[in-house]
Amino acid sequence: MEFHAEKPIYRQIIDFVSARIVEGEWPDGSRVPPVRELAARMSVNSHTVLRAYDALQADGIMEVRRGMGYYLTADARERSLQMLRREFIESKAPAFFAEMHRLGLSIEDLTTDSPGI
Amino acid sequence: MEFHAEKPIYRQIIDFVSARIVEGEWPDGSRVPPVRELAARMSVNSHTVLRAYDALQADGIMEVRRGMGYYLTADARERSLQMLRREFIESKAPAFFAEMHRLGLSIEDLTTDSPGI
Amino acid sequence: MEFHAEKPIYRQIIDFVSARIVEGEWPDGSRVPPVRELAARMSVNSHTVLRAYDALQADGIMEVRRGMGYYLTADARERSLQMLRREFIESKAPAFFAEMHRLGLSIEDLTTDSPGI
Amino acid sequence: MEFHAEKPIYRQIIDFVSARIVEGEWPDGSRVPPVRELAARMSVNSHTVLRAYDALQADGIMEVRRGMGYYLTADARERSLQMLRREFIESKAPAFFAEMHRLGLSIEDLTTDSPGI
DNA sequence: GTGGTCTAGACCACG
DNA sequence: GTGGTCTAGACCACG
């Protein structure tokens, strides 16, 4: 997997997992790839994957079953969406439009480069 | 000044200075606050302010006059606007709308919390 | 059966068995549930039950009769009580009261939530 | 520092820090030992200390000031006490008295070994 | 097999 | 100086 430099890898892994959940590829309650397996697949240290799983567990999106691995919780998708949407609506969007305004831009100025609005 | 924890302070200072320039409070060619003064005003290490001024200098927005301090260049506002707008249109906006779409949100969902669109 | 996450499952099984013995539900010398049966009843790996039985055997509380299964020893209840009481009095209780003291709490502070003192 | 084997070291460090806070040795708002310094003092890897500090930060007991180290929050002692007391009253105490009861012991049986009740 | 903890050591961003 | 991230590698408990 390709990582970019601006964001810590473990956060990019969190984003990756969240995307799998939100897009329904990894359904609620299903088992997620074992730490070491995902680490190998992503050419990353298992530590780094573990850290991401840990954070997701703290958010109630994953749970560990002893000796059996990590599983998505029953409401993993719901929770993920809620958290992501909330941050988007309450924090990212206001900042986005504030900057747009400051730069003297309007929605129209963006449409060329941002099809699909 | 209040800083948030997610973003490095020196970047927040860059943002602050850019805002002053774009909004015309600090006009082209004018002298900017001395490093130590701004540092004191913001309760921040002068190192940190220097780092921000350095970055702005690299972008042709500021220049040092030895023994006289930092000044905005003749086209500081123009350059700032250009750089910020370009990054906004080419990078931030597409990412923003892509995520909005991924989360199943529409512009309407944001209007309550984002007045001034 | 419900397990909590903090304690290894096999220890929780040991606790469960000890409780059965101390409360007289499983009398001295009686046969205990076969490993696989208890495992099934508890929705647990037989490995895990075996591990608990093993530990109890090491403490002289259970014994294996080849081809016949696990049995409680003749003095299983006596031994269990002795071991548990000893650990309770010599280790758990002192630690408990020391912490209570450190936290500025008294027995009275606990009575509401701990009926049956 | 001496550690016992039953509990992960990083948790023992959390306990150590909590004790310093609760006993008032490390007052609210004060700076705590730098990660590497405490690690050296305890003959432990800095990773391990960082992990403990991280957990305390998540509980609102510590905060990082960029480039300046970890500090106790303004209500660190209050929070610590609250968390520890809560767990003691709601979880440890009920379990303690339940086991005491199961073992046929009374408070009196403990007094010899647990002076200062 | 599966996760959890720990170490030694490197390198980096920030102040 | 101070924390943050990452790796390689070891060892362990649990199932």
XYZ file of N, CA, C and O (backbone and C1' of nucleotides) in Angstrom, chain E residues 1-12:
84
model
P 0.960 -20.707 12.492
O -0.429 -19.969 12.709
C -1.630 -20.703 12.621
C -2.676 -19.915 13.361
C -2.621 -18.407 13.145
O -3.954 -17.907 13.135
C -2.323 -18.865 15.422
P -4.254 -16.419 12.777
O -4.223 -15.694 14.202
C -5.406 -15.656 14.996
C -5.161 -14.704 16.145
C -4.485 -13.408 15.698
O -5.284 -12.278 15.975
C -3.425 -14.345 17.612
P -4.744 -10.861 15.561
O -4.391 -10.346 17.016
C -5.439 -10.340 17.974
C -4.871 -10.156 19.370
C -4.281 -8.774 19.642
O -4.694 -8.412 20.942
C -2.689 -10.420 20.148
P -4.213 -7.075 21.587
O -2.961 -7.579 22.426
C -3.187 -8.183 23.691
C -1.995 -7.929 24.579
C -1.578 -6.457 24.614
O -1.274 -6.161 25.971
C 0.234 -7.795 23.858
P -0.753 -4.753 26.375
O 0.809 -5.062 26.553
C 1.192 -6.066 27.464
C 2.699 -6.167 27.455
C 3.407 -4.820 27.621
O 4.228 -4.935 28.773
C 4.352 -6.066 25.841
P 4.937 -3.676 29.374
O 6.358 -3.734 28.672
C 7.201 -4.854 28.936
C 8.380 -4.820 27.983
C 9.056 -3.451 27.858
O 10.227 -3.455 28.670
C 8.932 -4.659 25.782
P 11.219 -2.199 28.630
O 12.198 -2.594 27.444
C 12.776 -3.904 27.433
C 13.739 -4.011 26.268
C 14.618 -2.765 26.095
O 15.966 -3.170 26.055
C 13.550 -3.340 24.050
P 17.154 -2.128 26.302
O 17.687 -1.870 24.826
C 17.914 -2.989 23.970
C 18.298 -2.487 22.594
C 19.049 -1.153 22.598
O 20.080 -1.236 21.627
C 17.099 -0.950 21.287
P 21.193 -0.083 21.479
O 20.757 0.597 20.109
C 20.243 -0.222 19.053
C 19.496 0.667 18.096
C 20.030 2.107 18.052
O 20.311 2.457 16.713
C 17.697 2.082 18.152
P 21.284 3.705 16.387
O 20.586 4.294 15.095
C 19.873 3.413 14.223
C 18.666 4.151 13.659
C 18.954 5.628 13.355
O 18.875 5.851 11.953
C 16.843 5.329 14.438
P 19.447 7.227 11.327
O 18.147 7.974 10.838
C 16.936 7.254 10.583
C 15.779 8.220 10.741
C 16.201 9.686 10.567
O 15.338 10.301 9.627
C 14.929 9.414 12.532
P 15.606 11.788 9.101
O 14.240 12.487 9.530
C 13.024 11.727 9.519
C 11.970 12.482 10.298
C 12.163 13.987 10.204
O 11.006 14.578 9.638
C 11.867 13.302 12.480
